[in-house]
Coordinates of C-alpha atoms in Angstrom, one line a residue:
Chain K
M10 CA -35.5 -9.6 1.7
K11 CA -38.4 -12.0 0.9
E12 CA -35.6 -14.3 1.1
G13 CA -34.4 -13.5 4.2
I14 CA -31.0 -12.4 3.4
F15 CA -30.9 -11.6 6.9
K16 CA -31.3 -14.4 8.7
K17 CA -30.2 -15.1 12.2
G18 CA -27.2 -16.7 11.9
R19 CA -25.8 -15.0 8.8
L20 CA -26.5 -11.4 11.4
K21 CA -24.5 -13.0 13.7
I22 CA -21.6 -14.2 11.2
L23 CA -22.3 -10.1 10.2
F24 CA -21.7 -9.2 13.3
L25 CA -18.4 -10.4 14.0
A26 CA -17.2 -9.7 10.4
I27 CA -18.0 -5.8 11.2
V28 CA -15.6 -6.2 14.1
L29 CA -13.1 -7.9 12.3
R30 CA -13.1 -5.3 9.5
L31 CA -13.8 -2.0 11.8
L32 CA -9.8 -3.8 13.6
V33 CA -8.3 -4.0 10.9
S34 CA -9.4 -0.1 9.2
G35 CA -8.7 1.1 12.8
F36 CA -4.9 -0.2 13.2
L37 CA -3.1 -0.5 9.8
Y38 CA -2.3 2.5 8.0
H39 CA -1.4 3.0 4.2
P40 CA -0.8 6.7 3.1
D41 CA -2.6 6.4 0.1
I42 CA -5.9 7.5 2.1
K43 CA -4.5 10.1 3.6
T44 CA -3.4 11.5 -0.5
F45 CA -6.4 10.7 -2.1
N46 CA -8.9 11.9 0.6
F47 CA -6.1 14.9 0.7
Q48 CA -6.6 15.4 -2.8
S49 CA -10.8 14.5 -3.2
S50 CA -11.1 17.1 0.2
F51 CA -11.1 20.0 -2.3
L52 CA -15.0 19.2 -3.5
K53 CA -16.0 20.0 0.0
K54 CA -13.9 23.2 -0.8
G55 CA -15.6 23.7 -4.5
V56 CA -13.1 22.8 -6.6
V57 CA -14.8 20.6 -9.4
N58 CA -12.2 19.3 -11.6
I59 CA -9.4 18.4 -9.0
Y60 CA -6.2 17.6 -12.2
P61 CA -5.4 21.2 -13.2
Y62 CA -6.2 22.5 -9.3
L63 CA -3.9 20.3 -8.1
I64 CA -1.2 20.5 -10.4
E65 CA -1.4 24.6 -10.8
N66 CA -1.7 25.0 -7.1
R67 CA 1.2 22.4 -6.2
M68 CA 3.5 25.0 -5.0
S69 CA 1.0 25.9 -2.0
L70 CA -0.3 22.7 -1.6
P71 CA 1.5 20.1 1.4
L72 CA 0.8 17.3 -0.5
K73 CA 2.3 17.0 -4.3
E74 CA 0.6 13.9 -6.0
E75 CA -1.6 14.5 -8.6
F76 CA -4.5 12.6 -8.7
V77 CA -4.8 9.2 -10.1
Y78 CA -7.9 7.7 -10.2
F79 CA -10.8 8.7 -12.4
P80 CA -13.2 11.5 -11.9
L81 CA -16.0 9.6 -10.1
S82 CA -13.8 8.1 -7.6
Y83 CA -13.0 11.9 -6.6
F84 CA -16.7 12.5 -6.7
V85 CA -17.3 9.7 -4.3
V86 CA -14.8 10.1 -2.1
G87 CA -15.3 14.0 -1.9
G88 CA -19.1 13.5 -1.7
Y89 CA -19.2 10.6 0.8
Q90 CA -15.6 13.1 2.8
A91 CA -17.7 16.3 2.8
I92 CA -21.4 14.7 4.6
V93 CA -18.8 12.9 7.1
S94 CA -16.6 15.6 7.9
P95 CA -18.6 17.8 10.4
L96 CA -18.6 15.3 12.4
L97 CA -15.7 14.1 12.6
G98 CA -14.4 18.7 12.4
Q99 CA -11.2 21.2 11.9
G100 CA -9.0 18.0 13.2
L101 CA -9.6 16.1 9.9
D102 CA -8.4 18.5 7.7
N103 CA -5.6 19.2 9.4
W104 CA -4.7 15.8 9.2
L105 CA -5.7 15.3 5.8
A106 CA -3.0 18.1 4.7
N107 CA -0.6 16.9 7.3
A108 CA 2.8 16.1 4.9
D109 CA 5.2 14.7 8.2
S110 CA 4.8 11.3 7.9
V111 CA 5.8 11.2 12.0
T112 CA 2.8 13.3 13.5
S113 CA 0.3 12.7 10.6
V114 CA 0.9 8.5 12.9
T115 CA 0.9 9.6 16.3
D116 CA -1.9 12.1 15.5
P117 CA -4.7 10.2 18.3
N118 CA -7.4 10.4 16.4
I119 CA -5.8 8.7 13.5
F120 CA -7.8 5.8 14.2
W121 CA -11.6 7.5 13.8
Y122 CA -10.3 9.4 11.0
L123 CA -9.3 5.8 9.0
I124 CA -12.4 4.1 10.5
F125 CA -14.3 7.1 9.2
L126 CA -13.2 7.0 5.7
K127 CA -12.5 3.5 5.3
F128 CA -16.9 3.2 6.3
P129 CA -17.7 3.2 2.8
L130 CA -15.1 0.1 2.0
L131 CA -17.3 -1.5 5.3
V132 CA -20.1 -0.5 3.3
V133 CA -20.1 -2.4 -0.4
D134 CA -17.6 -5.2 1.0
I135 CA -20.9 -5.9 3.0
A136 CA -23.3 -5.1 -0.1
I137 CA -20.8 -7.4 -2.6
A138 CA -21.3 -10.0 0.1
F139 CA -24.9 -10.5 0.3
L140 CA -24.7 -9.6 -3.8
L141 CA -22.8 -13.2 -4.2
L142 CA -26.1 -15.1 -2.6
K143 CA -27.8 -13.7 -5.7
F144 CA -25.6 -16.1 -8.1
F145 CA -26.6 -19.1 -6.1
K146 CA -29.9 -21.3 -5.9
D147 CA -28.5 -23.8 -3.1
E148 CA -29.0 -22.4 0.2
K149 CA -25.8 -24.1 0.8
D150 CA -23.9 -23.0 -1.3
K151 CA -25.3 -19.1 -0.4
E152 CA -24.3 -19.6 2.9
K153 CA -20.8 -20.8 1.6
A154 CA -20.6 -17.6 -0.6
F155 CA -21.2 -15.6 1.7
T156 CA -18.7 -17.0 4.4
F157 CA -16.4 -17.2 1.9
W158 CA -16.5 -13.7 1.2
L159 CA -16.8 -12.7 4.6
F160 CA -13.8 -14.6 6.5
N161 CA -11.3 -14.8 3.9
P162 CA -7.8 -13.1 4.8
F163 CA -7.4 -12.2 1.9
T164 CA -9.7 -10.0 0.5
I165 CA -9.5 -8.7 5.0
I166 CA -6.3 -7.1 4.1
L167 CA -6.6 -5.7 0.2
I168 CA -9.2 -3.5 1.1
Y169 CA -9.4 -2.6 4.7
A170 CA -5.3 -2.6 5.1
F171 CA -4.5 -0.8 1.5
S172 CA -7.7 1.5 1.4
N173 CA -8.6 0.1 -2.0
I174 CA -11.2 1.9 -3.6
D175 CA -10.7 0.0 -6.9
I176 CA -13.5 -2.0 -4.8
Y177 CA -16.5 0.1 -6.0
S178 CA -15.0 -1.2 -9.5
V179 CA -14.8 -4.5 -8.3
F180 CA -18.6 -4.4 -7.0
L181 CA -19.6 -2.9 -10.1
T182 CA -18.3 -6.0 -12.3
L183 CA -20.2 -8.1 -10.4
V184 CA -23.2 -6.7 -10.7
A185 CA -22.8 -6.2 -13.9
F186 CA -22.3 -10.3 -14.5
L187 CA -25.1 -11.0 -12.3
F188 CA -27.3 -9.1 -15.1
L189 CA -25.0 -11.3 -17.6
K190 CA -26.1 -14.4 -15.3
R191 CA -29.7 -13.4 -16.0
K192 CA -29.4 -12.7 -19.5
K193 CA -29.8 -8.9 -19.3
L194 CA -27.1 -7.4 -21.5
L195 CA -27.6 -4.4 -21.8
S196 CA -28.3 -3.3 -17.6
A197 CA -24.7 -5.6 -17.4
L198 CA -23.0 -3.1 -19.8
V199 CA -24.3 -0.3 -17.8
F200 CA -23.0 -1.4 -14.9
L201 CA -19.6 -2.5 -16.5
G202 CA -19.7 1.5 -18.0
L203 CA -20.3 2.0 -14.6
A204 CA -17.0 0.0 -12.5
A205 CA -14.9 1.7 -16.0
C206 CA -15.4 4.9 -14.6
F207 CA -13.7 4.0 -11.2
K208 CA -11.2 1.6 -13.1
A209 CA -10.7 1.6 -16.8
Y210 CA -9.8 -2.3 -16.8
P211 CA -13.5 -3.4 -17.2
L212 CA -13.2 -2.1 -21.1
I213 CA -10.7 -4.3 -21.6
F214 CA -12.9 -7.7 -21.9
L215 CA -15.4 -5.6 -24.1
P216 CA -14.5 -7.5 -27.5
F217 CA -15.4 -10.4 -25.9
I218 CA -18.7 -9.5 -25.0
F219 CA -18.7 -8.4 -28.3
L220 CA -18.3 -11.5 -29.8
K221 CA -21.2 -13.2 -27.2
A222 CA -23.4 -10.9 -28.8
K223 CA -26.2 -12.5 -30.6
N224 CA -26.8 -9.5 -33.6
T225 CA -25.7 -6.6 -35.1
K226 CA -27.7 -4.6 -32.9
Q227 CA -25.8 -6.2 -29.8
K228 CA -22.8 -6.1 -31.1
I229 CA -22.9 -2.4 -31.4
L230 CA -24.8 -1.5 -27.8
S231 CA -22.0 -4.5 -26.4
V232 CA -19.3 -2.0 -27.5
L233 CA -21.1 2.0 -27.2
I234 CA -23.3 1.8 -23.9
P235 CA -19.6 1.0 -22.0
L236 CA -17.9 3.9 -23.4
F237 CA -20.3 6.2 -23.9
I238 CA -20.5 6.0 -20.3
L239 CA -16.7 6.1 -19.5
F240 CA -17.2 9.3 -22.6
L241 CA -19.9 11.1 -19.9
T242 CA -17.9 10.6 -17.0
I243 CA -14.8 12.1 -18.4
V244 CA -14.9 14.6 -21.0
P245 CA -15.9 17.8 -18.6
F246 CA -12.2 16.5 -17.0
W247 CA -10.9 16.6 -20.8
S248 CA -7.1 18.4 -20.0
T249 CA -3.7 17.4 -20.4
A250 CA -3.8 17.1 -16.6
F251 CA -6.1 14.8 -16.5
V252 CA -4.7 12.5 -19.3
Q253 CA -1.3 13.0 -17.4
S254 CA -2.4 12.4 -14.0
A255 CA -5.7 9.0 -14.9
L256 CA -5.7 7.9 -18.4
V257 CA -2.3 7.3 -18.9
S258 CA -0.7 6.9 -15.4
G259 CA 1.9 4.2 -14.3
L260 CA -0.9 2.5 -12.0
T261 CA -3.5 2.2 -15.8
T262 CA -1.0 1.1 -18.7
R263 CA 1.5 -0.8 -15.9
I264 CA -1.5 -3.7 -17.2
F265 CA 0.0 -3.5 -21.3
N266 CA 4.0 -4.0 -20.0
P267 CA 6.6 -5.0 -22.6
G268 CA 7.7 -8.2 -23.4
I269 CA 9.4 -9.4 -26.1
L270 CA 11.6 -7.4 -27.9
V271 CA 11.2 -7.0 -31.5
G272 CA 13.6 -4.9 -32.2
F273 CA 13.6 -1.3 -33.1
G274 CA 11.7 -0.2 -29.8
E275 CA 9.3 -2.3 -30.5
S276 CA 7.7 -5.2 -28.2
I277 CA 5.5 -8.6 -28.4
M278 CA 3.5 -7.6 -24.3
M279 CA 2.8 -11.2 -23.2
G280 CA -0.4 -10.5 -21.5
L281 CA -2.1 -8.8 -25.0
L282 CA -0.6 -11.3 -26.7
I283 CA -2.7 -14.0 -25.1
L284 CA -5.4 -12.1 -24.7
S285 CA -5.7 -11.5 -28.2
A286 CA -4.9 -15.3 -29.0
L287 CA -8.2 -15.9 -27.2
F288 CA -9.9 -13.7 -29.0
F289 CA -9.5 -14.8 -32.2
S290 CA -9.8 -17.9 -31.2
V291 CA -13.3 -17.7 -30.1
W292 CA -14.0 -15.4 -33.3
L293 CA -12.8 -17.7 -35.8
H294 CA -13.8 -21.0 -34.3
K295 CA -17.6 -19.9 -33.2
K296 CA -17.6 -20.2 -30.1
D297 CA -20.3 -19.6 -27.5
I298 CA -18.2 -19.1 -25.1
N299 CA -19.1 -18.7 -21.3
L300 CA -18.4 -15.3 -19.9
F301 CA -18.0 -15.2 -16.5
N302 CA -15.3 -18.0 -16.9
Y303 CA -13.5 -16.1 -20.1
W304 CA -13.4 -12.8 -17.3
V305 CA -12.3 -14.9 -14.5
V306 CA -8.9 -16.0 -17.5
F307 CA -8.5 -12.6 -18.7
L308 CA -8.0 -11.6 -15.2
L309 CA -5.7 -13.9 -14.6
I310 CA -3.9 -13.5 -18.0
I311 CA -3.6 -9.6 -16.5
F312 CA -2.2 -10.3 -12.9
S313 CA 0.4 -13.7 -14.7
F314 CA 1.8 -10.9 -17.2
S315 CA 1.8 -7.8 -15.3
H316 CA 3.5 -6.0 -12.1
F317 CA -0.1 -5.8 -10.9
H318 CA -0.4 -4.0 -7.9
I319 CA -1.9 -5.4 -4.8
S320 CA -4.7 -4.0 -4.8
W321 CA -5.7 -5.3 -7.8
L322 CA -6.5 -8.9 -6.7
L323 CA -9.8 -7.3 -5.7
W324 CA -10.5 -7.3 -8.9
I325 CA -11.0 -11.0 -9.4
A326 CA -11.6 -12.1 -5.3
P327 CA -15.6 -12.6 -5.6
F328 CA -14.8 -14.1 -9.1
L329 CA -12.8 -16.4 -7.7
L330 CA -14.8 -17.0 -4.6
I331 CA -18.2 -18.0 -6.9
L332 CA -15.6 -20.2 -8.7
I333 CA -14.9 -22.3 -5.8
V334 CA -18.1 -22.6 -4.5
K335 CA -19.7 -23.9 -8.4
N336 CA -16.4 -26.0 -8.1
S337 CA -15.1 -27.2 -4.6
K338 CA -12.2 -29.1 -6.2
L339 CA -10.7 -25.6 -7.0
T340 CA -11.0 -24.2 -3.5
W341 CA -7.2 -25.4 -2.5
P342 CA -5.3 -24.6 -5.6
V343 CA -7.1 -21.4 -6.3
V344 CA -5.8 -20.6 -2.2
L345 CA -2.3 -21.6 -3.4
L346 CA -2.7 -19.0 -5.9
C347 CA -4.3 -15.5 -4.2
M348 CA -1.4 -16.9 -1.4
L349 CA 1.5 -16.6 -4.4
A350 CA -0.5 -13.4 -5.9
L351 CA -0.3 -11.6 -2.4
A352 CA 3.2 -12.8 -1.3
I353 CA 5.3 -11.0 -4.7
P354 CA 3.8 -7.4 -3.8
L355 CA 4.5 -8.5 -0.3
L356 CA 8.1 -8.7 -1.7
Y357 CA 8.4 -4.7 -3.9
E358 CA 11.2 -2.2 -2.0
D359 CA 8.1 -0.8 -1.0
R360 CA 8.3 -0.5 3.0
N361 CA 4.2 0.5 3.2
M362 CA 3.1 -3.1 1.6
T363 CA 3.8 -4.7 4.7
I364 CA 6.5 -2.7 7.8
S365 CA 4.7 0.9 7.4
L366 CA 1.0 -0.3 7.5
F367 CA 1.6 -0.7 10.9
R368 CA 3.4 2.7 11.7
I369 CA 0.1 3.7 13.8
Y370 CA 1.3 1.4 16.6
T371 CA 5.0 2.9 16.6
T372 CA 7.2 4.6 14.5
W373 CA 10.3 2.6 15.3
Y374 CA 9.6 -0.3 13.1
D375 CA 11.4 1.8 10.4
L376 CA 14.1 1.0 11.8
L377 CA 13.4 -2.6 11.4
P378 CA 14.1 -3.7 7.5
T379 CA 11.6 -5.2 4.7
P380 CA 11.1 -8.2 3.7
F381 CA 12.9 -7.4 0.6
A382 CA 16.4 -6.0 2.5
V383 CA 16.2 -9.4 4.8
M384 CA 15.8 -12.0 1.5
E385 CA 18.6 -9.5 0.1
K386 CA 20.8 -11.2 3.0
F387 CA 20.4 -14.8 1.2
Y388 CA 18.8 -14.5 -2.6
D389 CA 18.2 -12.2 -5.1
P390 CA 14.5 -10.7 -4.0
Y391 CA 13.7 -9.8 -7.9
N392 CA 14.4 -13.6 -8.6
F393 CA 12.7 -14.9 -5.9
Q394 CA 9.9 -13.0 -6.9
S395 CA 10.1 -13.6 -10.4
I396 CA 9.5 -17.7 -8.4
L397 CA 6.8 -16.8 -7.4
H398 CA 5.4 -15.1 -10.2
T399 CA 6.4 -17.8 -12.6
L400 CA 4.2 -20.4 -10.0
F401 CA 1.8 -18.1 -9.9
A402 CA 1.7 -18.2 -14.3
G403 CA 1.3 -21.7 -14.7
G404 CA -1.2 -22.2 -12.3
A405 CA -2.8 -19.5 -13.0
G406 CA -2.8 -21.6 -17.0
V407 CA -4.3 -24.6 -15.8
I408 CA -6.9 -23.3 -14.1
S409 CA -7.6 -21.2 -17.1
Y410 CA -7.6 -24.1 -19.6
K411 CA -9.8 -26.1 -17.5
L412 CA -11.8 -22.9 -17.6
L413 CA -11.8 -22.5 -21.0
S414 CA -12.5 -25.9 -22.0
E415 CA -15.8 -26.2 -19.9
K416 CA -19.0 -25.9 -22.3
K417 CA -21.4 -23.1 -21.9
D418 CA -23.3 -22.8 -18.5
Chain G
M9 CA -16.9 -23.5 7.5
K10 CA -16.7 -22.8 11.4
K11 CA -13.4 -23.9 10.6
L12 CA -12.8 -20.4 8.2
I13 CA -14.8 -18.3 10.6
W14 CA -12.1 -19.4 13.8
F15 CA -9.2 -19.3 11.6
T16 CA -9.9 -16.0 9.9
T17 CA -10.8 -14.4 13.2
T18 CA -7.6 -15.5 14.7
F19 CA -5.5 -14.4 12.0
I20 CA -7.1 -11.1 12.2
L21 CA -6.4 -10.7 15.9
F22 CA -2.4 -11.8 16.0
V23 CA -2.3 -9.3 13.0
I24 CA -3.3 -6.3 14.7
F25 CA -2.4 -7.6 18.7
V26 CA 0.1 -10.2 18.7
F27 CA 2.0 -9.5 15.2
P28 CA 3.3 -6.0 15.8
A29 CA 5.0 -7.2 19.3
L30 CA 6.7 -9.9 17.5
M31 CA 7.5 -6.9 15.2
A32 CA 8.5 -4.9 18.4
S33 CA 10.7 -7.1 20.2
T34 CA 12.9 -7.3 17.4
I35 CA 14.0 -3.7 17.4
N36 CA 17.3 -3.7 19.0
M37 CA 17.5 0.5 19.9
T38 CA 15.7 2.8 20.1
P39 CA 15.3 6.7 19.3
S40 CA 14.9 9.7 21.6
G41 CA 13.4 11.5 19.0
V42 CA 12.8 12.5 15.6
Q43 CA 15.7 14.2 13.6
P44 CA 14.8 18.5 14.0
G45 CA 14.3 19.4 10.6
Y46 CA 17.3 21.4 8.9
K47 CA 17.8 23.3 5.4
Y48 CA 19.1 22.2 3.1
D49 CA 22.1 25.1 2.1
I50 CA 23.4 25.4 5.8
R51 CA 26.2 22.7 6.1
L52 CA 29.9 22.1 6.8
S53 CA 32.6 20.1 4.7
I54 CA 34.8 16.9 5.7
Y55 CA 37.4 16.3 4.5
K56 CA 41.6 15.0 6.2
E57 CA 42.0 17.0 9.1
R58 CA 39.0 18.8 8.3
D59 CA 36.6 17.2 11.0
I60 CA 33.6 18.3 13.5
K61 CA 33.2 18.4 17.4
Q62 CA 29.7 18.1 18.0
E63 CA 28.4 18.6 22.4
F64 CA 25.0 16.9 23.0
V65 CA 23.5 15.7 26.0
S66 CA 21.6 11.9 25.5
R67 CA 18.3 11.6 27.3
E68 CA 17.9 8.3 27.9
K69 CA 20.8 4.8 29.3
N70 CA 22.4 2.5 27.7
L71 CA 23.8 6.0 24.3
T72 CA 24.1 3.0 21.8
A73 CA 23.9 5.1 18.0
V74 CA 24.6 8.1 17.1
A75 CA 23.1 9.2 13.8
T76 CA 22.8 12.3 11.8
S77 CA 22.0 13.1 7.8
I78 CA 25.4 13.3 5.5
R79 CA 25.2 14.5 2.0
N80 CA 28.2 12.4 -0.4
P81 CA 28.0 14.1 -3.3
N82 CA 28.2 12.0 -6.7
L83 CA 29.1 9.2 -3.7
K84 CA 32.7 10.2 -4.2
N85 CA 33.4 9.2 -0.7
K86 CA 35.1 5.9 -0.1
K87 CA 37.0 6.2 2.4
E88 CA 36.5 6.0 6.0
I89 CA 34.3 7.7 8.5
I90 CA 35.1 8.3 11.9
L91 CA 32.9 8.7 15.0
N92 CA 35.0 9.0 17.9
L93 CA 32.7 9.6 21.5
Y94 CA 34.1 11.5 24.3
D95 CA 33.1 12.5 27.3
E96 CA 33.3 15.9 29.2
N97 CA 36.8 15.3 30.2
N98 CA 37.9 14.1 26.8
T99 CA 38.5 11.0 27.6
L100 CA 37.6 8.3 24.4
L101 CA 34.8 6.0 24.9
R102 CA 33.5 4.4 22.0
T103 CA 34.9 4.6 18.5
S104 CA 32.3 3.7 15.3
L105 CA 33.6 3.2 11.8
L106 CA 31.7 3.6 8.1
S107 CA 32.8 2.8 4.6
G108 CA 32.3 5.6 2.9
K109 CA 31.0 3.8 0.3
N110 CA 27.5 2.7 1.7
I111 CA 26.4 6.0 2.4
E112 CA 24.6 7.3 -0.3
D113 CA 23.8 11.3 -0.8
G114 CA 21.7 12.4 2.0
D115 CA 21.3 8.8 4.0
F116 CA 20.5 9.0 7.7
V117 CA 23.1 7.6 9.2
K118 CA 23.7 5.5 11.6
F119 CA 26.6 5.5 13.8
V120 CA 26.8 2.2 16.1
F121 CA 29.1 1.4 19.3
E122 CA 29.1 -1.1 22.6
P123 CA 26.3 0.8 24.8
I124 CA 26.8 3.1 27.6
N125 CA 24.9 1.5 30.3
D126 CA 24.6 5.0 32.3
S127 CA 24.1 7.9 30.0
A128 CA 20.7 9.6 31.2
D129 CA 21.1 13.2 30.8
V130 CA 25.0 12.8 30.1
K131 CA 26.9 15.5 28.3
Y132 CA 29.1 14.4 25.7
N133 CA 31.6 14.8 23.0
F134 CA 32.1 13.2 19.2
T135 CA 34.4 14.1 16.2
L136 CA 32.9 13.2 12.9
S137 CA 35.9 12.8 10.3
S138 CA 37.4 11.3 7.7
P139 CA 41.1 12.1 6.8
D140 CA 41.2 9.6 4.4
S141 CA 39.5 12.1 1.7
G142 CA 40.5 14.2 -0.6
L143 CA 39.0 17.7 -1.7
G144 CA 37.0 16.5 -4.0
E145 CA 36.1 13.4 -1.6
T146 CA 34.3 15.7 1.4
I147 CA 31.1 14.5 3.0
E148 CA 29.1 17.2 4.2
V149 CA 26.9 17.4 7.7
F150 CA 24.1 19.9 8.0
I151 CA 23.8 23.2 11.2
I152 CA 20.8 23.5 12.7
E153 CA 20.5 26.3 15.8
P154 CA 21.0 24.4 19.3
T155 CA 17.9 22.0 20.9
G156 CA 17.2 20.2 24.1
E157 CA 20.3 17.4 22.2
V158 CA 22.6 19.6 20.5
L159 CA 24.8 22.1 22.3
N160 CA 27.4 23.4 20.2
Y161 CA 29.8 22.5 17.9
T162 CA 33.4 23.0 17.1
Y163 CA 34.7 23.4 13.6
G164 CA 38.4 24.5 12.5
E165 CA 38.7 27.1 15.3
E166 CA 35.8 28.8 15.5
T167 CA 32.6 27.0 18.6
K168 CA 29.4 28.1 18.0
E169 CA 25.6 27.0 18.8
G170 CA 23.9 24.5 17.7
G171 CA 25.5 22.0 15.3
V172 CA 23.9 18.8 13.3
P173 CA 20.4 17.7 14.1
L174 CA 21.5 13.9 15.3
V175 CA 19.3 11.3 17.0
T176 CA 19.9 9.6 19.7
F177 CA 19.6 5.5 19.6
H178 CA 19.7 3.7 22.4
K179 CA 19.6 -0.4 24.0
P180 CA 16.5 -1.0 25.5
S181 CA 17.5 -3.0 28.6
T182 CA 14.5 -6.0 27.5
K183 CA 12.4 -7.3 24.9
W184 CA 9.5 -6.9 27.0
E185 CA 10.4 -2.8 27.9
I186 CA 10.1 -2.7 24.4
V187 CA 6.8 -4.2 23.5
K188 CA 5.4 -2.2 26.6
R189 CA 6.0 0.7 25.1
V190 CA 4.4 0.3 22.1
Y191 CA 1.6 -0.8 23.5
S192 CA 0.9 2.0 26.1
N193 CA 1.8 4.3 24.1
L194 CA -0.6 2.9 21.2
F195 CA -3.9 2.7 24.3
S196 CA -3.1 5.8 25.9
R197 CA -3.8 7.9 22.0
L198 CA -6.7 5.0 21.4
L199 CA -8.5 5.9 25.2

């Protein structure tokens, strides 16, 4: 407040930004929001360990999916729902439990349900806009970062069309990097650990923080603190059901895709190979690394060499934004990279990535072909995805090289 | 900065209010409703001269397709599947042919034909057959109790109430009509 973060000009654009977000929240629908909210609705009914509950009661439940997120997601989503569901009445629970793909989107209250259920995402999204101000000293840079975050179509679609709960993890990693910037390693590690309680990917970055740490004590803490925090939140729920549903679920392990076969079922994983080379290079050359740049490079490597889920793209969004505010020459290359990255999952053979997002308007859109099917008529869509992904990887490689060549911030 | 605000605001408003209209304008037929539910274990086989005759009502004008779920176990049937559409006096009106090799097991299959303009609330019959298929190449249709649209069916010598869980499709008179219907339905739910 003392910096005047709620300046008049900011409030004006903030209002417009919220209106745009509410529109996307209410009108675009990805079925994941119904699935994980249905699962999290059991918290208000007293179910603490959701993993075995869903498996044991699968036969009697209308939605059969397992809970693929970590326990903290269950408590955050379920806790929020417990607070707002009295406002929405029994209708919300009926809608969440409705397995019919047609009547669930023609429900007259769906707009309000979506706006209410996506509201926590809006709060965190706006919090990120204000958090970004803290990364800059110059007023112009602050305004740029604030406006770029609130008015870039990428994150609005990524967060609200796809009901992206990875935003919690993104917010916490951003807080962690703010503490790193302020040389508060312990606080940063706590927030990195908390971020990992929603999505495990920040843990893969720990080896680089380990290298950056100044002494043995810091090095040990840099690994122990995040792992201990994650350990605390998952141990009470540890079971075969948890391991299979969340810990080794397809989404968690997809980062480590097999790459070049070396025989007898073994393969070299490209992304991991490059991350490992980067780690050993820093270690052996005793480089004093810029953790922020390495984090961006780390994420670019993951996206370059894995069949990523569209929601993952949010992981890197605020960090790329900081990068382009600091170095405006990178703006258009980064925008092009974002467009390539977004186009790849939109071409997956999955209606929910494109056409079905609009099913609230009418289920007649089920009659329309997906971009994948349209492309199939004149070119192999998998090949086209590969072309886009290769172009992305090439661009990401050059930007990574530039970032790694930069001297310490 | 102002340009970015304008661009993103326009983009989002386009996605929310204009893009759905553009998508709607590419729809060339609309279903009369939702396919009625069916039980997986109540079904009839179609092969050689074993066909099914179905009486139904078209609820809207411009009837242009009839669709139902078809089983093609192990994708064995690669022969022609024929839908002949008749009026109440058994005059053949339309014929639609599909190849079994394009039908996956359990697919919701649409038999498309030239639109029949004055089809609103008119009774029709269709036969569904696959005369070149042998016993190992049967396709199967599901059978349900009668509904407002599905009246009765004849299989072998027997005629019974009910029939295949079908959906009729209708060609919109204009592109604008379909856009109007999508938005009026949306806003009637919203307001």
